[in-house]
Amino acid sequence: MDVVVVGSGPNGLAAAVTCARAGLSVRVLEAQPTVGGGSRTLDLGLAEGMLHDICSAVHPMAWASPFFQAFDLPSRGVELLVPEVSYAQPLPGGRAGIAYRDLDRTVDGLGPDGAAWRSLLGSLSRQPGHAVATALGDKRSVPAGLLPRGIPTAARFGLGVLEQGTSMWDRRFVGDVAPALLTGVAAHGIAPMPSLASAGVAMLLASLAHTEGGWPIPRGGSGAIVTALVADLEAHGGQVVTDHPVRSESDLPPARAIIFDTTPRTVVEVFGSRLTGRAARALTAFPYGNAAAKVDFVLRGPVPWQHADVGRAGTVHVGGTRAEMAAAEAAVAAGTHAERPMVLVSDPTVVDPSRGVGGLRPLWAYAHVPAGSTLDVTEAITAQIERFAPGFRDVVVTSRCVPAARMSEHNANYVGGDIAAGTVSLWRVIARPTARLDPYATGLDGVYLCSASTPPGPGVHGLGGWYAARRVLHREFDVPHPPRLAP
Ligand SMILES: Cc1cc2nc3c(=O)[nH]c(=O)nc-3n(C[C@H](O)[C@H](O)[C@H](O)COP(=O)(O)OP(=O)(O)OC[C@H]3O[C@@H](n4cnc5c(N)ncnc54)[C@H](O)[C@@H]3O)c2cc1C
């Protein structure tokens, strides 16, 4: 075997596809009975024939990622359905911030803060390639395509991060709607707010919301992305073996290179005695962050949002005002449960009616909680949604909660429920998982990491896998140029 990939998340599969397309023999070993890690769509048995996205659901990064752009999901039958409203932020009093895909419409809706919204995000959303190159590079090289024309965009991105990631974050706004709308996006980082890391998340995702791709939802669920990756891997001679956890070297077949789509912990567990003390310490020191607890609902009708346009959004950030969300994330950072936690919600039937079954529909939701929390957050999420959608309780048929402490049972990468596979801070975006010149190297010859624990971090973009595989091809197999990814 040339290459073994441990873990079949989007990064692992991206690495596997890249190596297989270069003509290498590739085997992916997956611990779970199902392929796809954080991009799986499964029947949870909650309603007959209904499928739920057990992790990721909404895919601005899959649309924008240079890996997936080259891989060309649409021509492989993955339909990225684009909601008219990328995301919404319901507010007290029946008000709401609405991020339409159309920037002009968003600006009009934001009244006195419309111009500030445009000046912060307008030029970034016109140059998504430059914004993506700035935010989703390997943090060790100047991304191809950024020089020289992307420099102004990168500078604007950086200034936006400096403003929105510090005490200056209210500087440009006069009302409370636009700041809340942006903070709902920043909260994806599960980090204290304001902070530079959460502001980076906000600048990237908020600018992508106003692009052609918007915040898309794949028809049929996130698993469609996995199906396309596995089909391409198999077409190039690769294979995926499920129910195959790798816990020690004896679980690995002989291979010239091994790429771990896992946390660095697994590398230490598997190769501990062979790693130098320094390398092992660096990998072990990589910290894990706060967590998410997931609830999958089955509803008998749409969420009765007070503000009609919230019901047209692919994603709803349920956390109230900027101050309320900052307080909720501060509570989590302090290791406690927020009384009103940050909640993220998506109803895929907004763009994909085929997800509804027999008059029922799935609702995807999760709440931010402290690492390792064992709390069943169903009531906390229900109460938060009820604040902005009175009567929500009455449309709930059934639900299932996976508390943070149990997230690792279906994906070992979610240590303590940390869905980012490692803390998201400015330093840990760069030193992810270590400050080595090559963040994908582990200190052992032929052994690499490629998961969300490496740059550029969490999200379904496949870029960790792609960047790691390019290094593997170059160093281990003398292949200087990566293969074409197009179908
Ligand atoms: C609730 C939730 C919501 C999310 N929402 C979004 C979203 O809407 N959009 C978005 O872009 N991202 C979202 N994410 C994040 C996204 O899912 C991840 O960042 C992404 O899947 C990371 O990809 P990966 O390939 O690095 O790892 P993963 O997708 O986590 O895959 C890792 C794989 O490795 C396997 N594995 C681990 N250890 C071993 C071992 N020892 N042996 C064998 N196999 C092993 C795991 O079983 C898993 O299949 C969400 C995550 C969660 C949990």
Coordinates of C-alpha atoms and ligand atoms in Angstrom, one line a residue:
M1 CA 0.0 0.0 0.0
D2 CA 1.3 3.5 -0.8
V3 CA -0.9 5.6 1.4
V4 CA -3.2 4.8 4.4
V5 CA -5.6 7.5 5.5
V6 CA -7.0 7.1 9.1
G7 CA -10.5 8.7 9.2
S8 CA -13.0 9.4 6.4
G9 CA -14.1 12.9 7.2
P10 CA -14.0 15.5 4.4
N11 CA -10.3 16.2 5.0
G12 CA -9.4 12.5 5.0
L13 CA -11.3 11.8 1.8
A14 CA -9.8 14.9 0.2
A15 CA -6.3 13.6 1.0
A16 CA -7.3 10.1 -0.2
V17 CA -8.7 11.4 -3.5
T18 CA -5.7 13.6 -4.2
C19 CA -3.2 10.7 -3.6
A20 CA -5.3 8.2 -5.6
R21 CA -5.6 10.6 -8.5
A22 CA -1.8 10.8 -8.5
G23 CA -1.7 7.1 -9.2
L24 CA -1.0 5.8 -5.7
S25 CA -2.7 2.9 -4.0
V26 CA -4.8 4.3 -1.1
R27 CA -6.9 2.7 1.7
V28 CA -9.0 4.8 4.1
L29 CA -9.6 3.2 7.5
E30 CA -12.7 4.5 9.3
A31 CA -13.6 3.7 12.9
Q32 CA -17.3 4.1 12.5
P33 CA -19.7 1.9 10.6
T34 CA -20.5 4.9 8.3
V35 CA -18.2 7.0 6.1
G36 CA -18.0 10.8 6.2
G37 CA -17.1 11.9 9.7
G38 CA -18.6 15.4 10.2
S39 CA -20.4 15.3 6.9
R40 CA -22.7 12.3 7.4
T41 CA -26.5 12.3 6.8
L42 CA -28.2 9.4 8.6
D43 CA -31.5 7.9 9.4
L44 CA -31.8 8.2 13.1
G45 CA -35.0 6.3 13.3
L46 CA -36.9 9.3 14.6
A47 CA -39.4 9.4 11.7
E48 CA -39.7 6.8 9.0
G49 CA -37.5 7.6 6.1
M50 CA -36.3 10.9 7.5
L51 CA -32.6 11.8 7.2
H52 CA -30.7 14.0 9.5
D53 CA -27.3 15.8 9.2
I54 CA -25.7 14.6 12.4
C55 CA -22.9 17.1 12.2
S56 CA -22.5 19.7 9.4
A57 CA -25.5 21.0 7.4
V58 CA -24.7 24.2 5.7
H59 CA -21.7 24.6 3.3
P60 CA -20.4 28.0 2.4
M61 CA -16.9 26.6 2.7
A62 CA -17.6 23.6 0.5
W63 CA -18.7 26.0 -2.2
A64 CA -15.8 28.4 -1.8
S65 CA -13.0 26.0 -1.1
P66 CA -10.3 25.8 -3.8
F67 CA -10.2 22.0 -3.3
F68 CA -14.0 21.6 -3.9
Q69 CA -14.0 24.3 -6.7
A70 CA -11.5 22.1 -8.5
F71 CA -13.2 18.9 -7.6
D72 CA -16.4 20.4 -9.0
L73 CA -19.2 19.1 -6.8
P74 CA -22.1 20.2 -9.1
S75 CA -20.8 18.3 -12.1
R76 CA -20.7 15.2 -9.9
G77 CA -24.4 15.5 -9.1
V78 CA -24.1 17.4 -5.8
E79 CA -26.7 20.1 -6.0
L80 CA -25.7 23.0 -3.7
L81 CA -29.1 24.6 -3.0
V82 CA -28.8 28.3 -2.2
P83 CA -31.4 29.8 0.2
E84 CA -32.6 33.3 -0.6
V85 CA -31.8 34.2 3.0
S86 CA -28.3 33.0 3.9
Y87 CA -28.8 33.5 7.7
A88 CA -31.1 35.3 10.1
Q89 CA -30.9 36.6 13.6
P90 CA -34.2 36.9 15.4
L91 CA -34.3 39.7 18.0
P92 CA -36.6 40.5 20.9
G93 CA -39.8 42.3 20.0
G94 CA -40.4 40.3 16.8
R95 CA -37.5 42.1 15.0
A96 CA -34.8 40.3 13.1
G97 CA -31.6 40.9 11.2
I98 CA -31.8 39.3 7.8
A99 CA -28.7 38.5 5.6
Y100 CA -30.1 38.0 2.2
R101 CA -27.8 36.5 -0.4
D102 CA -28.4 39.8 -2.2
L103 CA -26.2 42.4 -0.5
D104 CA -28.2 45.4 -1.6
R105 CA -31.4 43.9 -0.1
T106 CA -29.5 43.2 3.1
V107 CA -28.1 46.8 3.2
D108 CA -31.7 48.2 2.7
G109 CA -33.0 46.1 5.5
L110 CA -30.4 47.2 7.9
G111 CA -31.5 50.9 7.7
P112 CA -29.0 53.2 9.4
D113 CA -26.3 50.5 9.6
G114 CA -26.7 49.4 6.0
A115 CA -23.8 51.5 4.7
A116 CA -21.6 50.2 7.5
W117 CA -22.5 46.6 6.6
R118 CA -21.6 47.3 2.9
S119 CA -18.3 48.9 3.7
L120 CA -17.3 46.0 6.0
L121 CA -18.3 43.1 3.7
G122 CA -19.1 44.4 0.2
S123 CA -15.7 44.3 -1.4
L124 CA -14.9 40.9 0.3
S125 CA -18.0 39.4 -1.1
R126 CA -17.2 40.6 -4.6
Q127 CA -13.7 38.9 -4.3
P128 CA -14.6 35.7 -2.5
G129 CA -11.5 33.9 -3.9
H130 CA -9.2 36.5 -2.3
A131 CA -11.1 36.4 1.0
V132 CA -10.9 32.6 1.0
A133 CA -7.2 32.6 0.2
T134 CA -6.6 35.0 3.1
A135 CA -8.6 32.9 5.6
L136 CA -8.2 29.3 4.5
G137 CA -4.5 29.0 3.5
D138 CA -2.0 26.7 5.2
K139 CA -0.8 29.6 7.4
R140 CA 2.8 28.9 6.2
S141 CA 2.8 30.3 2.7
V142 CA 1.3 33.2 0.8
P143 CA -1.7 31.5 -0.9
A144 CA -1.4 31.2 -4.7
G145 CA -3.7 33.8 -6.3
L146 CA -3.4 36.3 -3.5
L147 CA -0.4 38.1 -5.0
P148 CA -0.5 40.9 -6.1
R149 CA -4.2 41.7 -6.8
G150 CA -5.6 40.1 -3.7
I151 CA -3.5 42.2 -1.3
P152 CA -6.1 45.0 -0.9
T153 CA -8.8 42.3 -0.1
A154 CA -6.4 40.7 2.4
A155 CA -5.8 44.0 4.0
R156 CA -9.5 44.8 4.2
F157 CA -10.1 41.4 5.7
G158 CA -7.4 42.0 8.3
L159 CA -8.7 45.4 9.3
G160 CA -12.2 44.0 9.6
V161 CA -10.9 41.3 11.9
L162 CA -9.0 43.9 14.0
E163 CA -12.1 46.0 14.4
Q164 CA -14.7 43.2 15.0
G165 CA -12.3 41.2 17.2
T166 CA -11.6 43.9 19.7
S167 CA -13.4 46.5 21.9
M168 CA -13.8 48.6 18.7
W169 CA -16.5 46.2 17.4
D170 CA -19.4 48.6 18.0
R171 CA -17.6 51.5 16.5
R172 CA -19.2 51.5 13.0
F173 CA -22.8 50.6 14.1
V174 CA -25.5 52.8 15.5
G175 CA -28.4 50.3 15.9
D176 CA -28.5 46.8 17.5
V177 CA -29.6 44.7 14.4
A178 CA -26.4 44.7 12.3
P179 CA -24.1 44.0 15.2
A180 CA -26.3 41.1 16.3
L181 CA -26.4 39.8 12.8
L182 CA -22.6 39.7 12.5
T183 CA -22.1 38.3 16.0
G184 CA -24.4 35.3 15.2
V185 CA -21.8 34.4 12.5
A186 CA -18.8 35.1 14.8
A187 CA -20.3 32.7 17.3
H188 CA -19.5 29.7 14.9
G189 CA -16.0 29.9 16.4
I190 CA -17.3 28.8 19.9
A191 CA -14.9 31.3 21.4
P192 CA -15.2 34.4 23.6
M193 CA -16.4 37.5 21.8
P194 CA -15.1 39.8 20.7
S195 CA -11.9 37.9 19.8
L196 CA -9.7 38.0 16.8
A197 CA -10.4 34.3 16.0
S198 CA -14.2 34.7 16.1
A199 CA -14.0 37.9 14.1
G200 CA -12.0 36.0 11.4
V201 CA -14.8 33.4 11.2
A202 CA -17.3 36.2 10.9
M203 CA -15.5 38.1 8.2
L204 CA -15.1 35.0 6.0
L205 CA -18.6 33.5 6.5
A206 CA -20.5 36.8 6.4
S207 CA -18.8 37.8 3.2
L208 CA -19.5 34.4 1.6
A209 CA -23.2 34.9 2.5
H210 CA -23.4 37.6 -0.2
T211 CA -21.8 35.6 -3.0
E212 CA -23.3 33.6 -5.8
G213 CA -22.8 30.4 -3.7
G214 CA -24.3 31.9 -0.5
W215 CA -24.7 29.5 2.4
P216 CA -25.8 26.4 0.5
I217 CA -27.4 23.2 1.6
P218 CA -26.7 20.1 -0.5
R219 CA -29.8 18.4 -1.8
G220 CA -30.4 15.3 0.2
G221 CA -28.0 16.4 3.0
S222 CA -24.3 16.8 3.7
G223 CA -23.7 13.1 2.9
A224 CA -24.0 14.0 -0.8
I225 CA -20.5 15.5 -0.5
V226 CA -19.1 12.3 1.0
T227 CA -20.8 10.2 -1.7
A228 CA -19.1 12.2 -4.4
L229 CA -15.7 12.0 -2.7
V230 CA -16.0 8.2 -2.1
A231 CA -17.1 7.6 -5.8
D232 CA -14.1 9.5 -7.1
L233 CA -11.7 7.7 -4.7
E234 CA -13.1 4.3 -5.8
A235 CA -13.0 5.3 -9.5
H236 CA -9.2 5.8 -9.0
G237 CA -8.6 2.5 -7.3
G238 CA -8.9 3.6 -3.7
Q239 CA -11.0 1.9 -1.0
V240 CA -12.7 2.7 2.3
V241 CA -12.8 0.2 5.1
T242 CA -15.4 1.0 7.9
D243 CA -15.6 -0.4 11.4
H244 CA -11.8 -0.2 11.6
P245 CA -10.6 2.0 14.5
V246 CA -6.9 2.6 14.5
R247 CA -5.6 2.5 18.1
S248 CA -2.1 1.0 17.7
E249 CA 0.4 0.3 15.0
S250 CA -0.9 -3.2 14.7
D251 CA -4.2 -1.8 13.3
L252 CA -2.3 -0.3 10.3
P253 CA -1.2 -2.2 7.2
P254 CA 2.3 -1.5 6.0
A255 CA 2.3 1.7 4.0
R256 CA 4.8 4.3 2.7
A257 CA 2.8 7.2 4.1
I258 CA 0.1 7.4 6.7
I259 CA -2.2 10.5 6.9
F260 CA -4.3 10.9 10.1
D261 CA -7.7 12.7 9.7
T262 CA -7.8 12.6 13.5
T263 CA -6.7 14.7 16.4
P264 CA -3.0 14.7 17.2
R265 CA -3.9 12.7 20.3
T266 CA -4.5 9.6 18.1
V267 CA -1.1 9.9 16.5
V268 CA 0.5 10.0 20.0
E269 CA -1.7 7.0 21.1
V270 CA -0.7 5.0 18.0
F271 CA 3.0 6.0 17.8
G272 CA 3.7 7.2 21.3
S273 CA 6.9 5.2 21.9
R274 CA 8.4 6.0 18.5
L275 CA 7.8 9.8 18.8
T276 CA 10.6 11.9 20.4
G277 CA 9.6 13.3 23.7
R278 CA 9.5 16.8 22.2
A279 CA 7.3 15.9 19.3
A280 CA 4.9 13.9 21.6
R281 CA 4.7 16.8 24.1
A282 CA 4.0 19.3 21.3
L283 CA 1.2 17.1 19.9
T284 CA -0.2 16.4 23.4
A285 CA -0.2 20.0 24.3
F286 CA -2.6 20.9 21.6
P287 CA -5.7 22.2 23.5
Y288 CA -9.3 21.3 22.9
G289 CA -12.0 24.0 23.2
N290 CA -15.5 24.4 24.3
A291 CA -18.2 22.2 22.9
A292 CA -21.5 21.7 21.2
A293 CA -24.5 19.5 22.1
K294 CA -26.6 18.5 19.2
V295 CA -30.4 18.1 19.0
D296 CA -32.1 16.7 16.0
F297 CA -35.9 17.5 16.0
V298 CA -38.7 16.2 13.9
L299 CA -41.4 18.9 13.3
R300 CA -44.9 18.6 12.1
G301 CA -44.7 22.1 10.4
P302 CA -42.3 25.0 10.0
V303 CA -40.9 26.8 13.0
P304 CA -43.4 29.6 13.7
W305 CA -40.8 32.5 13.7
Q306 CA -42.4 35.8 14.6
H307 CA -40.5 37.5 11.7
A308 CA -41.6 35.9 8.4
D309 CA -38.2 36.3 6.7
V310 CA -36.4 34.3 9.4
G311 CA -38.4 31.3 8.1
R312 CA -36.8 31.7 4.7
A313 CA -33.2 31.4 6.1
G314 CA -31.1 28.3 5.6
T315 CA -29.5 29.1 9.0
V316 CA -30.8 30.9 12.0
H317 CA -28.6 32.1 14.8
V318 CA -30.7 32.1 18.0
G319 CA -29.0 34.0 20.7
G320 CA -30.7 37.5 20.8
T321 CA -28.6 40.6 20.9
R322 CA -24.9 41.0 20.5
A323 CA -24.6 41.6 24.3
E324 CA -26.6 38.4 25.0
M325 CA -24.5 36.3 22.7
A326 CA -21.3 37.7 24.1
A327 CA -22.5 36.9 27.6
A328 CA -23.5 33.4 26.6
E329 CA -20.1 32.6 25.1
A330 CA -18.4 34.2 28.1
A331 CA -20.3 31.8 30.4
V332 CA -19.2 28.8 28.3
A333 CA -15.6 30.1 28.2
A334 CA -15.8 30.2 32.1
G335 CA -16.9 26.6 32.1
T336 CA -20.6 27.1 32.9
H337 CA -23.8 26.6 31.0
A338 CA -25.3 29.9 29.8
E339 CA -28.9 30.5 30.9
R340 CA -29.7 31.4 27.3
P341 CA -27.1 29.6 25.3
M342 CA -26.0 30.3 21.7
V343 CA -28.1 28.1 19.5
L344 CA -27.7 27.4 15.7
V345 CA -30.7 26.1 13.8
S346 CA -31.2 24.9 10.2
D347 CA -34.4 23.7 8.5
P348 CA -33.2 22.1 5.2
T349 CA -36.7 22.0 3.8
V350 CA -36.4 25.8 3.3
V351 CA -34.5 24.9 0.1
D352 CA -34.9 21.2 -0.2
P353 CA -38.6 20.0 0.2
S354 CA -37.4 16.5 -0.5
R355 CA -36.1 16.4 3.1
G356 CA -39.6 16.4 4.4
V357 CA -41.3 13.0 4.8
G358 CA -45.1 12.5 5.2
G359 CA -45.7 16.1 6.3
L360 CA -42.9 16.0 8.8
R361 CA -39.5 17.8 8.5
P362 CA -36.1 17.6 10.3
L363 CA -34.7 20.5 12.2
W364 CA -31.0 20.6 12.9
A365 CA -29.9 22.4 16.0
Y366 CA -27.0 22.6 18.4
A367 CA -26.1 24.7 21.5
H368 CA -22.8 25.8 22.8
V369 CA -21.8 24.3 26.1
P370 CA -18.7 23.9 28.2
A371 CA -16.3 21.1 27.2
G372 CA -17.3 17.7 28.5
S373 CA -20.9 18.8 29.4
T374 CA -23.3 16.0 30.0
L375 CA -26.4 18.2 29.8
D376 CA -29.3 17.2 27.6
V377 CA -29.9 20.6 26.0
T378 CA -33.2 19.8 24.4
E379 CA -35.1 22.1 26.8
A380 CA -32.6 24.9 26.6
I381 CA -32.7 24.9 22.8
T382 CA -36.5 24.7 22.8
A383 CA -36.8 27.6 25.2
Q384 CA -34.4 29.8 23.2
I385 CA -36.4 29.1 19.9
E386 CA -39.7 29.7 21.7
R387 CA -38.5 33.2 22.6
F388 CA -38.6 34.1 18.9
A389 CA -41.0 31.5 17.7
P390 CA -43.8 31.2 20.2
G391 CA -45.6 27.9 19.7
F392 CA -42.5 26.1 18.6
R393 CA -43.1 23.4 21.3
D394 CA -46.4 22.5 19.6
V395 CA -44.8 21.6 16.3
V396 CA -42.2 19.3 17.8
V397 CA -43.0 15.7 17.3
T398 CA -39.9 14.1 18.7
S399 CA -36.2 14.8 19.1
R400 CA -32.8 13.3 20.0
C401 CA -30.0 14.9 21.9
V402 CA -26.3 14.0 21.9
P403 CA -24.7 15.8 24.8
A404 CA -21.2 17.2 24.3
A405 CA -19.6 14.4 26.4
R406 CA -21.1 11.8 24.0
M407 CA -20.2 13.5 20.7
S408 CA -16.9 11.5 20.6
E409 CA -18.9 8.3 20.5
H410 CA -19.8 8.9 16.9
N411 CA -16.6 10.8 16.1
A412 CA -13.5 10.5 18.2
N413 CA -12.2 13.9 16.8
Y414 CA -14.8 15.7 18.9
V415 CA -12.9 15.6 22.2
G416 CA -15.3 16.5 25.0
G417 CA -17.7 17.7 22.3
D418 CA -15.3 20.2 20.7
I419 CA -16.6 20.2 17.2
A420 CA -13.6 22.2 15.9
A421 CA -11.2 19.4 16.9
G422 CA -9.1 21.9 18.8
T423 CA -9.4 25.4 20.3
V424 CA -10.0 28.2 17.8
S425 CA -7.9 31.1 18.9
L426 CA -5.6 33.4 16.8
W427 CA -2.6 31.5 18.0
R428 CA -4.2 28.0 17.5
V429 CA -5.3 28.9 14.0
I430 CA -1.6 29.2 13.2
A431 CA 0.0 26.7 15.7
R432 CA -2.5 24.1 14.7
P433 CA -1.7 21.7 16.1
T434 CA 2.0 22.8 16.6
A435 CA 4.1 25.7 15.7
R436 CA 6.3 23.5 13.3
L437 CA 7.2 24.9 10.0
D438 CA 5.1 22.1 8.5
P439 CA 1.9 21.9 10.5
Y440 CA 0.9 18.6 8.8
A441 CA 4.1 16.9 9.9
T442 CA 4.1 14.9 13.1
G443 CA 7.8 14.4 13.8
L444 CA 7.7 10.9 12.5
D445 CA 8.9 10.1 8.9
G446 CA 6.0 9.3 6.6
V447 CA 3.3 10.2 9.2
Y448 CA 1.1 13.2 8.7
L449 CA -2.0 14.9 10.1
C450 CA -4.7 16.4 7.9
S451 CA -7.8 16.9 10.0
A452 CA -9.5 20.1 11.3
S453 CA -6.8 20.0 14.0
T454 CA -4.5 21.4 11.2
P455 CA -4.8 24.6 9.2
P456 CA -7.1 26.0 8.0
G457 CA -9.2 24.4 10.9
P458 CA -12.8 23.4 11.1
G459 CA -15.3 23.3 8.3
V460 CA -16.2 21.1 5.4
H461 CA -13.6 22.5 2.9
G462 CA -11.3 19.5 2.4
L463 CA -8.3 21.9 2.5
G464 CA -6.4 20.3 5.4
G465 CA -6.5 17.1 3.4
W466 CA -5.5 18.7 0.2
Y467 CA -2.6 20.6 1.7
A468 CA -1.3 17.6 3.6
A469 CA -1.6 15.3 0.5
R470 CA 0.4 17.7 -1.6
R471 CA 3.2 17.5 0.9
V472 CA 3.0 13.7 1.0
L473 CA 3.1 13.5 -2.8
H474 CA 6.1 15.8 -2.9
R475 CA 8.1 14.4 0.0
E476 CA 7.3 10.7 0.0
F477 CA 6.7 10.0 -3.7
D478 CA 8.6 12.7 -5.5
V479 CA 5.4 14.0 -7.2
P480 CA 6.1 17.7 -7.5
H481 CA 2.7 18.8 -8.9
P482 CA -0.7 17.8 -7.4
P483 CA -3.0 15.9 -9.8
R484 CA -6.0 17.5 -11.5
L485 CA -9.2 17.1 -9.5
A486 CA -11.8 17.8 -12.1
P487 CA -14.1 14.9 -13.0
Ligands
LIG1 C1 -22.8 19.5 15.2 C2 -21.9 20.0 14.2 C3 -22.2 20.9 13.2 C4 -21.3 21.4 12.3 N1 -21.8 22.2 11.3 C5 -21.0 22.5 10.3 C6 -21.5 23.2 9.1 O1 -22.7 23.5 9.0 N2 -20.7 23.5 8.1 C7 -19.4 23.2 8.1 O2 -18.6 23.5 7.2 N3 -18.8 22.5 9.2 C8 -19.6 22.2 10.2 N4 -19.1 21.4 11.3 C9 -17.7 21.1 11.3 C10 -17.3 20.0 10.3 O3 -18.2 18.9 10.4 C11 -15.9 19.6 10.6 O4 -15.0 20.7 10.8 C12 -15.3 18.7 9.5 O5 -16.1 17.6 9.3 C13 -13.9 18.3 9.8 O6 -13.5 17.4 8.8 P1 -12.3 16.4 9.1 O7 -12.1 15.5 7.9 O8 -11.1 17.1 9.7 O9 -12.8 15.5 10.4 P2 -14.1 14.7 10.7 O10 -15.2 15.1 9.7 O11 -14.4 14.9 12.1 O12 -13.8 13.2 10.4 C14 -12.8 12.5 11.1 C15 -13.1 11.0 10.9 O13 -12.0 10.3 11.5 C16 -12.6 9.1 12.1 N5 -11.7 8.7 13.2 C17 -11.3 9.4 14.3 N6 -10.4 8.7 15.0 C18 -10.2 7.5 14.3 C19 -9.4 6.4 14.5 N7 -8.6 6.3 15.6 N8 -9.4 5.4 13.6 C20 -10.2 5.4 12.5 N9 -11.0 6.5 12.3 C21 -11.0 7.5 13.1 C22 -13.9 9.6 12.7 O14 -14.8 8.6 13.0 C23 -14.4 10.5 11.5 O15 -15.1 9.8 10.6 C24 -20.0 20.9 12.2 C25 -19.6 19.9 13.2 C26 -20.6 19.4 14.1 C27 -20.2 18.3 15.0

